[in-house]
């Protein structure tokens, strides 16, 4: 099922995540930036991102989905949100 | 019938005719009795914080507390002309203490009534009762740990740290680096265990199994060559955070079994948990063994689950689990990892012992 959930538009998710990150880490962020390699984000902040994504997009990120790679960039997080929202619908 | 009394975590003092004899603005001279001075020191040593809510000129009153040699005991003093209920509320809010864990002492019935009206859960005492407070159960914690004794100085360091974080403009990791964090991991000895006991009791959010290991359980393992009990302390340029973590590790031929990992919520934001796990993974990799961590989901330890996953632990089965997996496990699962070398943390200095089974006869 690839029917778009009206609440989960890729561009909107990306924009929201960029705004959230820019505010929280006080530095400009591009969608493809590797947040961990650039030292912009600690692994602790990555934990907060898990909770933030779950609360904002009403998804559950559990088990094997919880790998650091899924939180490495805005692109990766956007993909994760879209994929898990799709699962909720279907 | 009565429930266990809720312990007081912070006592807020009035000054005139409560802490000291006399009224500063009228009498000019005020005196601090030896009994009150001893009481302040005693509450401090029990890990009970103390603050001030006084209607006075701030600089004048604070200078007097300094001259009397007791100013250092008081955190977040509120000396001014606002209502005392607002002062007490501000102190509780800033400490993140619930009002029911805060107490207030004042010689004026009207002031106590004003605080009670706005903050009914704050326990109020008459100045005449103050010398008996140390006898009361709500001021008598059952165990006074090393960290309780220095709780006040740890809070004071925390306030300076928060102020530094507030004014820091750069990325997260740069701030952490500026703290000059030092994590020390050591094999526990008898005196470390009382601190550990408090940690495993208090840290339900950051305990991987929710299983409480008692002082006696851990003590029995201190001399066991197949186990290591490790304590973790963290310090930075503002002061010590005290004991922040405990690990219980069982050694098998092919795998190290992490039976207990609990870390303090206070240091989560410094990346202490991730640094600890990465160090453990690297140690296992150098020893050529896998890691198997006990995990049991509770309704409060989600962060621990995430920490394990982010460190690379999975649900996957492995032949190595046969050793640690024998025996009764209830609903405790394994998180498994084929250990790989990990770089040292970029945000802290780490001092740790070489891990592994104690050689026979050593």
Tab-separated table of C-alpha atoms in Angstrom:
chain	number	residue	atom	x	y	z
A	1	UNK	CA	0.000	0.000	0.000
A	2	UNK	CA	1.481	3.298	-1.058
A	3	UNK	CA	-1.648	5.388	-0.674
A	4	UNK	CA	-0.437	8.584	0.927
A	5	UNK	CA	-1.677	9.226	4.422
A	6	UNK	CA	-2.776	12.864	4.190
A	7	UNK	CA	-1.091	13.590	7.516
A	8	UNK	CA	2.205	12.136	6.363
A	9	UNK	CA	3.413	13.990	3.317
A	10	UNK	CA	7.135	13.418	2.722
A	11	UNK	CA	7.882	17.078	2.088
A	12	UNK	CA	5.996	18.123	5.196
A	13	UNK	CA	7.758	15.544	7.370
A	14	UNK	CA	11.119	16.624	6.035
A	15	UNK	CA	10.382	20.296	6.665
A	16	UNK	CA	9.123	19.609	10.185
A	17	UNK	CA	12.172	17.528	11.037
A	18	UNK	CA	14.565	20.141	9.670
A	19	UNK	CA	12.841	22.825	11.735
A	20	UNK	CA	12.882	20.657	14.878
A	21	UNK	CA	16.560	19.801	14.516
A	22	UNK	CA	17.687	23.297	13.629
A	23	UNK	CA	15.993	24.619	16.731
A	24	UNK	CA	17.265	21.905	19.029
A	25	UNK	CA	20.889	21.751	17.938
A	26	UNK	CA	21.215	25.429	17.083
A	27	UNK	CA	22.860	24.754	13.742
A	28	UNK	CA	21.602	24.585	10.144
A	29	UNK	CA	20.853	21.043	8.942
A	30	UNK	CA	20.519	19.644	5.407
A	31	UNK	CA	18.324	16.584	4.674
A	32	UNK	CA	21.309	14.425	3.727
A	33	UNK	CA	23.658	15.429	6.566
A	34	UNK	CA	25.062	12.599	8.662
A	35	UNK	CA	24.104	13.964	12.050
A	36	UNK	CA	26.289	11.628	14.082
A	37	UNK	CA	29.425	11.912	11.993
A	38	UNK	CA	29.201	15.704	12.023
A	39	UNK	CA	29.034	15.552	15.833
A	40	UNK	CA	25.790	17.517	15.700
A	41	UNK	CA	23.825	14.971	17.639
A	42	UNK	CA	24.718	12.803	20.617
A	43	UNK	CA	23.347	9.317	20.969
A	44	UNK	CA	21.283	10.711	23.821
A	45	UNK	CA	19.625	13.162	21.482
A	46	UNK	CA	18.963	10.258	19.134
A	47	UNK	CA	16.891	8.690	21.920
A	48	UNK	CA	14.861	11.855	22.204
A	49	UNK	CA	14.339	11.703	18.447
A	50	UNK	CA	12.768	8.264	18.792
A	51	UNK	CA	10.218	9.591	21.248
A	52	UNK	CA	9.670	12.745	19.200
A	53	UNK	CA	8.936	10.814	15.992
A	54	UNK	CA	6.592	8.422	17.787
A	55	UNK	CA	4.615	11.204	19.434
A	56	UNK	CA	4.462	13.482	16.400
A	57	UNK	CA	3.517	10.885	13.790
A	58	UNK	CA	1.675	8.403	15.970
A	59	UNK	CA	3.964	5.515	15.082
A	60	UNK	CA	5.755	2.857	17.093
A	61	UNK	CA	9.445	2.322	16.517
A	62	UNK	CA	10.366	-1.004	18.065
A	63	UNK	CA	12.639	-4.013	17.734
A	64	UNK	CA	14.905	-4.107	14.690
A	65	UNK	CA	13.595	-0.741	13.490
A	66	UNK	CA	15.515	0.825	16.365
A	67	UNK	CA	18.896	1.057	14.730
A	68	UNK	CA	21.014	4.148	14.818
A	69	UNK	CA	21.118	4.213	10.992
A	70	UNK	CA	17.420	5.053	10.834
A	71	UNK	CA	18.140	8.267	12.741
A	72	UNK	CA	21.355	9.193	10.990
A	73	UNK	CA	19.878	11.890	8.746
A	74	UNK	CA	16.650	13.742	8.055
A	75	UNK	CA	16.327	11.671	4.873
A	76	UNK	CA	16.563	8.420	6.823
A	77	UNK	CA	14.077	9.575	9.476
A	78	UNK	CA	11.606	10.756	6.832
A	79	UNK	CA	11.782	7.351	5.146
A	80	UNK	CA	11.226	5.613	8.492
A	81	UNK	CA	8.193	7.748	9.328
A	82	UNK	CA	6.629	7.136	5.910
A	83	UNK	CA	7.233	3.413	6.063
A	84	UNK	CA	5.828	2.959	9.555
A	85	UNK	CA	2.834	5.218	8.919
A	86	UNK	CA	2.050	3.101	5.859
A	87	UNK	CA	2.062	0.010	8.064
A	88	UNK	CA	-0.442	1.587	10.424
A	89	UNK	CA	-2.813	2.211	7.517
A	90	UNK	CA	-2.602	-1.218	6.045
B	1	UNK	CA	-2.383	2.434	59.738
B	2	UNK	CA	-0.129	5.317	58.720
B	3	UNK	CA	1.776	4.949	55.474
B	4	UNK	CA	5.509	5.465	55.359
B	5	UNK	CA	5.980	9.210	55.642
B	6	UNK	CA	7.184	10.937	52.483
B	7	UNK	CA	10.749	12.046	53.099
B	8	UNK	CA	11.440	15.758	53.039
B	9	UNK	CA	13.920	16.523	50.266
B	10	UNK	CA	14.225	20.248	50.922
B	11	UNK	CA	13.596	22.347	54.025
B	12	UNK	CA	12.920	26.036	53.370
B	13	UNK	CA	13.872	28.351	56.227
B	14	UNK	CA	12.517	31.699	57.319
B	15	UNK	CA	15.357	33.803	58.760
B	16	UNK	CA	14.155	36.340	61.377
B	17	UNK	CA	13.393	34.636	64.683
B	18	UNK	CA	13.482	31.242	63.003
B	19	UNK	CA	16.974	30.542	61.713
B	20	UNK	CA	18.509	33.308	63.787
B	21	UNK	CA	17.446	35.127	66.946
B	22	UNK	CA	16.335	38.685	66.208
B	23	UNK	CA	15.009	40.740	63.310
B	24	UNK	CA	17.771	41.840	60.989
B	25	UNK	CA	16.266	45.144	59.847
B	26	UNK	CA	15.157	46.207	63.341
B	27	UNK	CA	17.831	44.839	65.640
B	28	UNK	CA	20.803	45.084	63.315
B	29	UNK	CA	22.485	42.269	65.206
B	30	UNK	CA	21.199	38.705	64.976
B	31	UNK	CA	22.578	35.553	66.536
B	32	UNK	CA	22.733	31.954	65.404
B	33	UNK	CA	22.513	29.401	68.198
B	34	UNK	CA	24.870	26.439	68.315
B	35	UNK	CA	21.856	24.115	68.278
B	36	UNK	CA	20.525	25.544	65.011
B	37	UNK	CA	23.983	25.542	63.469
B	38	UNK	CA	24.339	21.854	64.346
B	39	UNK	CA	20.851	21.135	63.013
B	40	UNK	CA	21.688	22.698	59.641
B	41	UNK	CA	24.832	20.590	59.368
B	42	UNK	CA	22.979	17.437	60.427
B	43	UNK	CA	20.184	17.847	57.851
B	44	UNK	CA	22.828	18.562	55.208
B	45	UNK	CA	24.688	15.372	56.053
B	46	UNK	CA	21.450	13.415	55.686
B	47	UNK	CA	21.175	14.625	52.097
B	48	UNK	CA	18.270	16.987	52.816
B	49	UNK	CA	18.633	20.214	50.856
B	50	UNK	CA	17.968	23.542	52.571
B	51	UNK	CA	16.846	26.860	51.180
B	52	UNK	CA	15.636	30.230	52.416
B	53	UNK	CA	12.348	32.125	51.986
B	54	UNK	CA	12.707	35.387	53.865
B	55	UNK	CA	11.244	38.867	53.671
B	56	UNK	CA	14.401	40.901	53.901
B	57	UNK	CA	16.804	42.917	51.841
B	58	UNK	CA	18.549	40.240	49.815
B	59	UNK	CA	22.128	41.487	49.902
B	60	UNK	CA	21.977	42.414	53.562
B	61	UNK	CA	20.529	39.064	54.658
B	62	UNK	CA	22.813	36.996	52.448
B	63	UNK	CA	25.869	38.878	53.754
B	64	UNK	CA	24.759	37.982	57.264
B	65	UNK	CA	24.374	34.286	56.376
B	66	UNK	CA	27.889	34.411	54.957
B	67	UNK	CA	29.240	36.143	58.062
B	68	UNK	CA	27.623	33.447	60.205
B	69	UNK	CA	29.391	30.834	58.083
B	70	UNK	CA	26.262	28.977	56.933
B	71	UNK	CA	25.497	30.548	53.527
B	72	UNK	CA	27.010	27.604	51.635
B	73	UNK	CA	24.339	25.276	53.067
B	74	UNK	CA	21.475	27.037	51.267
B	75	UNK	CA	20.560	26.437	47.649
B	76	UNK	CA	18.395	28.773	45.565
B	77	UNK	CA	17.636	31.236	48.404
B	78	UNK	CA	14.637	33.507	47.879
B	79	UNK	CA	15.106	36.676	49.887
B	80	UNK	CA	12.820	39.545	48.894
B	81	UNK	CA	9.387	40.997	49.508
B	82	UNK	CA	7.072	38.635	47.614
B	83	UNK	CA	4.668	36.143	49.198
B	84	UNK	CA	6.448	33.174	50.780
B	85	UNK	CA	4.214	30.716	48.949
B	86	UNK	CA	5.674	32.034	45.695
B	87	UNK	CA	9.199	31.704	47.040
B	88	UNK	CA	8.603	28.123	48.172
B	89	UNK	CA	6.946	27.255	44.873
B	90	UNK	CA	9.836	28.724	42.882
B	91	UNK	CA	12.372	26.761	44.932
B	92	UNK	CA	10.422	23.500	44.478
B	93	UNK	CA	9.989	24.121	40.742
B	94	UNK	CA	13.641	24.832	40.166
B	95	UNK	CA	14.680	21.727	42.107
B	96	UNK	CA	11.998	19.720	40.244
B	97	UNK	CA	10.700	18.555	43.637
B	98	UNK	CA	7.015	17.837	44.224
B	99	UNK	CA	5.509	20.168	46.877
B	100	UNK	CA	4.845	17.179	49.131
B	101	UNK	CA	8.620	16.628	49.435
B	102	UNK	CA	9.218	20.217	50.543
B	103	UNK	CA	8.949	21.579	54.099
B	104	UNK	CA	8.808	25.144	55.400
B	105	UNK	CA	9.666	26.494	58.838
B	106	UNK	CA	8.628	29.952	60.073
B	107	UNK	CA	7.847	31.550	63.433
B	108	UNK	CA	4.875	33.508	62.038
B	109	UNK	CA	1.552	31.613	61.944
B	110	UNK	CA	0.308	33.966	59.187
B	111	UNK	CA	3.237	33.066	56.923
B	112	UNK	CA	2.705	29.351	57.472
B	113	UNK	CA	-0.996	29.773	56.741
B	114	UNK	CA	-0.232	31.653	53.529
B	115	UNK	CA	2.049	28.869	52.326
B	116	UNK	CA	-0.467	26.189	53.347
B	117	UNK	CA	-3.290	28.015	51.547
B	118	UNK	CA	-1.441	28.040	48.207
B	119	UNK	CA	0.621	24.868	48.655
B	120	UNK	CA	-1.400	22.514	50.874
B	121	UNK	CA	1.070	19.663	50.357
B	122	UNK	CA	4.067	21.561	51.719
B	123	UNK	CA	4.612	20.578	55.340
B	124	UNK	CA	4.878	23.631	57.591
B	125	UNK	CA	6.547	23.732	61.002
B	126	UNK	CA	6.637	26.333	63.736
B	127	UNK	CA	10.101	27.682	64.541
B	128	UNK	CA	9.550	26.434	68.099
B	129	UNK	CA	9.547	22.839	66.760
B	130	UNK	CA	12.634	23.184	64.635
B	131	UNK	CA	15.129	21.489	66.957
B	132	UNK	CA	12.992	18.349	67.010
B	133	UNK	CA	12.912	17.974	63.240
B	134	UNK	CA	15.852	15.544	63.171
B	135	UNK	CA	13.794	13.186	65.362
B	136	UNK	CA	10.925	13.082	62.906
B	137	UNK	CA	10.598	10.193	60.450
B	138	UNK	CA	10.106	12.533	57.464
B	139	UNK	CA	13.589	13.922	58.107
B	140	UNK	CA	15.177	10.526	58.745
B	141	UNK	CA	16.161	8.652	55.575
B	142	UNK	CA	16.765	4.980	56.234
B	143	UNK	CA	20.118	4.811	54.491
B	144	UNK	CA	22.490	7.745	54.168
B	145	UNK	CA	24.806	7.035	51.275
B	146	UNK	CA	28.075	8.713	50.351
B	147	UNK	CA	26.252	10.595	47.625
B	148	UNK	CA	23.471	11.732	49.964
B	149	UNK	CA	26.089	13.397	52.118
B	150	UNK	CA	27.266	15.483	49.213
B	151	UNK	CA	23.901	15.928	47.534
B	152	UNK	CA	23.906	19.654	48.185
B	153	UNK	CA	27.278	20.255	46.557
B	154	UNK	CA	26.191	18.094	43.620
B	155	UNK	CA	23.093	20.259	43.165
B	156	UNK	CA	25.187	23.396	43.398
B	157	UNK	CA	27.492	22.036	40.690
B	158	UNK	CA	24.375	21.212	38.686
B	159	UNK	CA	23.139	24.805	38.799
B	160	UNK	CA	26.481	26.072	37.488
B	161	UNK	CA	26.419	23.384	34.790
B	162	UNK	CA	22.872	24.302	33.699
B	163	UNK	CA	23.822	27.955	33.494
B	164	UNK	CA	26.777	27.034	31.302
B	165	UNK	CA	24.598	24.886	29.046
B	166	UNK	CA	22.028	27.690	28.801
B	167	UNK	CA	24.614	30.166	27.589
B	168	UNK	CA	26.379	27.742	25.250
B	169	UNK	CA	25.649	28.475	21.595
B	170	UNK	CA	27.136	25.525	19.717
B	171	UNK	CA	26.167	21.928	18.947
B	172	UNK	CA	25.465	19.399	21.682
B	173	UNK	CA	28.723	17.495	21.471
B	174	UNK	CA	30.799	20.653	21.678
B	175	UNK	CA	29.051	21.519	24.916
B	176	UNK	CA	29.699	18.038	26.293
B	177	UNK	CA	33.363	18.333	25.358
B	178	UNK	CA	33.556	21.677	27.163
B	179	UNK	CA	32.462	19.933	30.396
B	180	UNK	CA	35.680	17.856	30.496
B	181	UNK	CA	33.763	14.762	31.584
B	182	UNK	CA	35.677	11.954	33.260
B	183	UNK	CA	34.029	8.558	33.668
B	184	UNK	CA	35.636	6.130	36.075
B	185	UNK	CA	34.655	2.475	36.054
B	186	UNK	CA	36.017	0.323	38.857
B	187	UNK	CA	35.521	-3.056	40.468
B	188	UNK	CA	33.226	-2.449	43.414
B	189	UNK	CA	34.449	-2.856	46.971
B	190	UNK	CA	32.379	-3.145	50.132
B	191	UNK	CA	31.926	0.611	50.593
B	192	UNK	CA	30.787	1.144	47.005
B	193	UNK	CA	27.878	-1.208	47.472
B	194	UNK	CA	25.676	1.073	49.575
B	195	UNK	CA	25.724	3.611	46.739
B	196	UNK	CA	24.910	0.878	44.281
B	197	UNK	CA	21.951	-0.209	46.375
B	198	UNK	CA	20.430	3.252	46.108
B	199	UNK	CA	21.051	3.294	42.358
B	200	UNK	CA	19.343	0.011	41.625
B	201	UNK	CA	16.388	1.051	43.773
B	202	UNK	CA	15.965	4.501	42.293
B	203	UNK	CA	16.741	4.050	38.636
B	204	UNK	CA	13.688	2.193	37.401
B	205	UNK	CA	13.802	4.067	34.098
B	206	UNK	CA	17.338	3.046	33.360
B	207	UNK	CA	17.423	-0.490	34.729
B	208	UNK	CA	17.585	-3.048	31.950
B	209	UNK	CA	15.658	-5.741	33.767
B	210	UNK	CA	13.788	-3.985	36.545
B	211	UNK	CA	15.232	-6.726	38.753
B	212	UNK	CA	16.495	-5.425	42.044
B	213	UNK	CA	19.784	-6.913	43.179
B	214	UNK	CA	20.077	-6.471	46.909
B	215	UNK	CA	23.166	-5.420	48.759
B	216	UNK	CA	23.568	-9.021	49.935
B	217	UNK	CA	23.226	-10.449	46.387
B	218	UNK	CA	25.967	-8.190	45.090
B	219	UNK	CA	28.183	-8.565	48.150
B	220	UNK	CA	28.159	-12.326	47.664
B	221	UNK	CA	29.507	-11.863	44.128
B	222	UNK	CA	32.401	-9.554	45.010
B	223	UNK	CA	34.794	-12.434	45.586
B	224	UNK	CA	33.426	-14.685	42.813
B	225	UNK	CA	36.047	-15.065	40.040
B	226	UNK	CA	33.274	-15.666	37.480
B	227	UNK	CA	31.567	-12.338	38.194
B	228	UNK	CA	32.480	-8.693	38.284
B	229	UNK	CA	30.470	-6.002	40.028
B	230	UNK	CA	31.466	-2.648	38.554
B	231	UNK	CA	30.543	0.847	39.675
B	232	UNK	CA	30.611	3.921	37.495
B	233	UNK	CA	31.248	7.477	38.660
B	234	UNK	CA	31.152	10.610	36.554
B	235	UNK	CA	32.764	13.985	37.199
B	236	UNK	CA	33.222	17.166	35.216
B	237	UNK	CA	34.774	20.576	35.672
B	238	UNK	CA	31.818	21.666	37.822
B	239	UNK	CA	32.151	18.791	40.262
B	240	UNK	CA	31.190	15.177	40.722
B	241	UNK	CA	27.936	13.524	39.711
B	242	UNK	CA	28.659	10.741	42.190
B	243	UNK	CA	27.895	7.088	41.521
B	244	UNK	CA	25.923	6.995	38.289
B	245	UNK	CA	25.933	3.376	37.217
B	246	UNK	CA	26.343	-0.255	38.165
B	247	UNK	CA	27.066	-3.346	36.081
B	248	UNK	CA	26.978	-7.010	36.995
B	249	UNK	CA	28.876	-9.158	34.563
B	250	UNK	CA	29.098	-12.961	34.484
B	251	UNK	CA	31.974	-14.526	32.534
B	252	UNK	CA	31.497	-17.537	30.252
B	253	UNK	CA	33.863	-19.141	27.753
B	254	UNK	CA	32.456	-17.466	24.637
B	255	UNK	CA	30.273	-14.758	26.041
B	256	UNK	CA	30.093	-12.154	28.761
B	257	UNK	CA	26.678	-12.048	30.374
B	258	UNK	CA	25.526	-8.565	31.389
B	259	UNK	CA	23.026	-9.416	34.127
B	260	UNK	CA	22.480	-5.937	35.442
B	261	UNK	CA	22.958	-2.517	33.964
B	262	UNK	CA	21.464	0.475	35.728
B	263	UNK	CA	22.437	4.075	35.163
B	264	UNK	CA	21.234	7.234	36.807
B	265	UNK	CA	18.698	9.347	34.922
B	266	UNK	CA	20.696	12.382	36.024
B	267	UNK	CA	23.502	11.679	33.570
B	268	UNK	CA	21.566	10.367	30.596
B	269	UNK	CA	21.913	13.696	28.819
B	270	UNK	CA	25.696	13.470	29.083
B	271	UNK	CA	25.747	10.328	26.987
B	272	UNK	CA	26.957	8.240	29.929
B	273	UNK	CA	24.929	5.159	29.017
B	274	UNK	CA	26.126	5.043	25.420
B	275	UNK	CA	29.751	5.583	26.485
B	276	UNK	CA	29.459	2.772	29.008
B	277	UNK	CA	27.964	0.322	26.499
B	278	UNK	CA	30.562	1.191	23.866
B	279	UNK	CA	33.365	0.625	26.350
B	280	UNK	CA	31.884	-2.749	27.310
B	281	UNK	CA	31.487	-3.788	23.660
B	282	UNK	CA	35.077	-2.793	22.913
B	283	UNK	CA	36.356	-4.715	25.957
B	284	UNK	CA	34.479	-7.822	24.827
B	285	UNK	CA	35.834	-7.457	21.305
B	286	UNK	CA	39.395	-7.319	22.623
B	287	UNK	CA	38.730	-10.429	24.719
B	288	UNK	CA	37.266	-12.193	21.675
B	289	UNK	CA	33.849	-12.862	23.237
B	290	UNK	CA	30.234	-12.035	22.460
B	291	UNK	CA	27.962	-10.076	24.750
B	292	UNK	CA	24.557	-11.181	26.046
B	293	UNK	CA	22.579	-8.596	27.994
B	294	UNK	CA	19.560	-9.423	30.084
B	295	UNK	CA	16.583	-7.330	29.176
B	296	UNK	CA	13.051	-7.371	30.487
B	297	UNK	CA	10.604	-4.763	29.284
B	298	UNK	CA	8.978	-2.789	32.058
B	299	UNK	CA	6.648	0.140	31.596
B	300	UNK	CA	9.459	2.493	32.502
B	301	UNK	CA	12.670	1.301	30.862
B	302	UNK	CA	12.090	2.083	27.199
B	303	UNK	CA	15.232	4.235	27.156
B	304	UNK	CA	17.300	1.209	28.113
B	305	UNK	CA	15.807	-0.785	25.243
B	306	UNK	CA	16.729	2.005	22.836
B	307	UNK	CA	20.229	2.288	24.302
B	308	UNK	CA	20.877	-1.423	23.684
B	309	UNK	CA	19.477	-1.282	20.151
B	310	UNK	CA	21.469	1.811	19.292
B	311	UNK	CA	24.621	0.135	20.581
B	312	UNK	CA	23.942	-2.684	18.092
B	313	UNK	CA	22.365	-5.363	20.313
B	314	UNK	CA	19.692	-7.526	18.629
B	315	UNK	CA	17.167	-10.285	19.435
B	316	UNK	CA	19.098	-12.734	17.233
B	317	UNK	CA	19.869	-16.177	18.582
B	318	UNK	CA	23.467	-17.376	18.894
B	319	UNK	CA	25.134	-20.591	20.036
B	320	UNK	CA	26.933	-18.617	22.728
B	321	UNK	CA	23.668	-18.070	24.610
B	322	UNK	CA	23.534	-21.702	25.756
B	323	UNK	CA	25.870	-20.961	28.684
B	324	UNK	CA	24.165	-17.934	30.225
B	325	UNK	CA	20.754	-19.216	29.096
B	326	UNK	CA	20.723	-22.271	31.340
B	327	UNK	CA	18.713	-21.893	34.513
B	328	UNK	CA	15.466	-20.126	35.296
B	329	UNK	CA	15.024	-16.945	33.238
B	330	UNK	CA	11.355	-16.080	33.622
B	331	UNK	CA	10.427	-13.362	31.151
B	332	UNK	CA	13.960	-12.025	30.830
B	333	UNK	CA	15.153	-11.902	27.229
B	334	UNK	CA	18.636	-11.708	25.754
B	335	UNK	CA	19.965	-8.845	23.717
B	336	UNK	CA	22.917	-10.254	21.830
B	337	UNK	CA	25.916	-8.698	20.130
B	338	UNK	CA	28.966	-10.144	18.357
B	339	UNK	CA	31.308	-7.544	19.794
B	340	UNK	CA	33.326	-5.297	17.505
B	341	UNK	CA	36.031	-2.750	18.276
B	342	UNK	CA	34.683	0.697	19.164
B	343	UNK	CA	36.461	4.039	19.248
B	344	UNK	CA	36.966	5.792	22.581
B	345	UNK	CA	34.245	8.351	23.337
B	346	UNK	CA	34.856	11.792	21.867
B	347	UNK	CA	33.138	13.641	24.681
B	348	UNK	CA	34.729	12.176	27.799
B	349	UNK	CA	37.838	10.623	29.282
B	350	UNK	CA	37.384	7.071	30.474
B	351	UNK	CA	39.323	5.217	33.146
B	352	UNK	CA	38.483	1.533	33.435
B	353	UNK	CA	39.965	-1.800	34.493
B	354	UNK	CA	40.795	-4.639	32.134
B	355	UNK	CA	37.827	-7.010	32.226
B	356	UNK	CA	37.804	-10.774	32.309
B	357	UNK	CA	37.692	-13.766	34.598
B	358	UNK	CA	40.085	-13.448	37.510
B	359	UNK	CA	42.893	-15.959	36.843
B	360	UNK	CA	42.933	-18.898	39.264
B	361	UNK	CA	45.340	-18.322	42.134
B	362	UNK	CA	45.604	-14.592	41.441
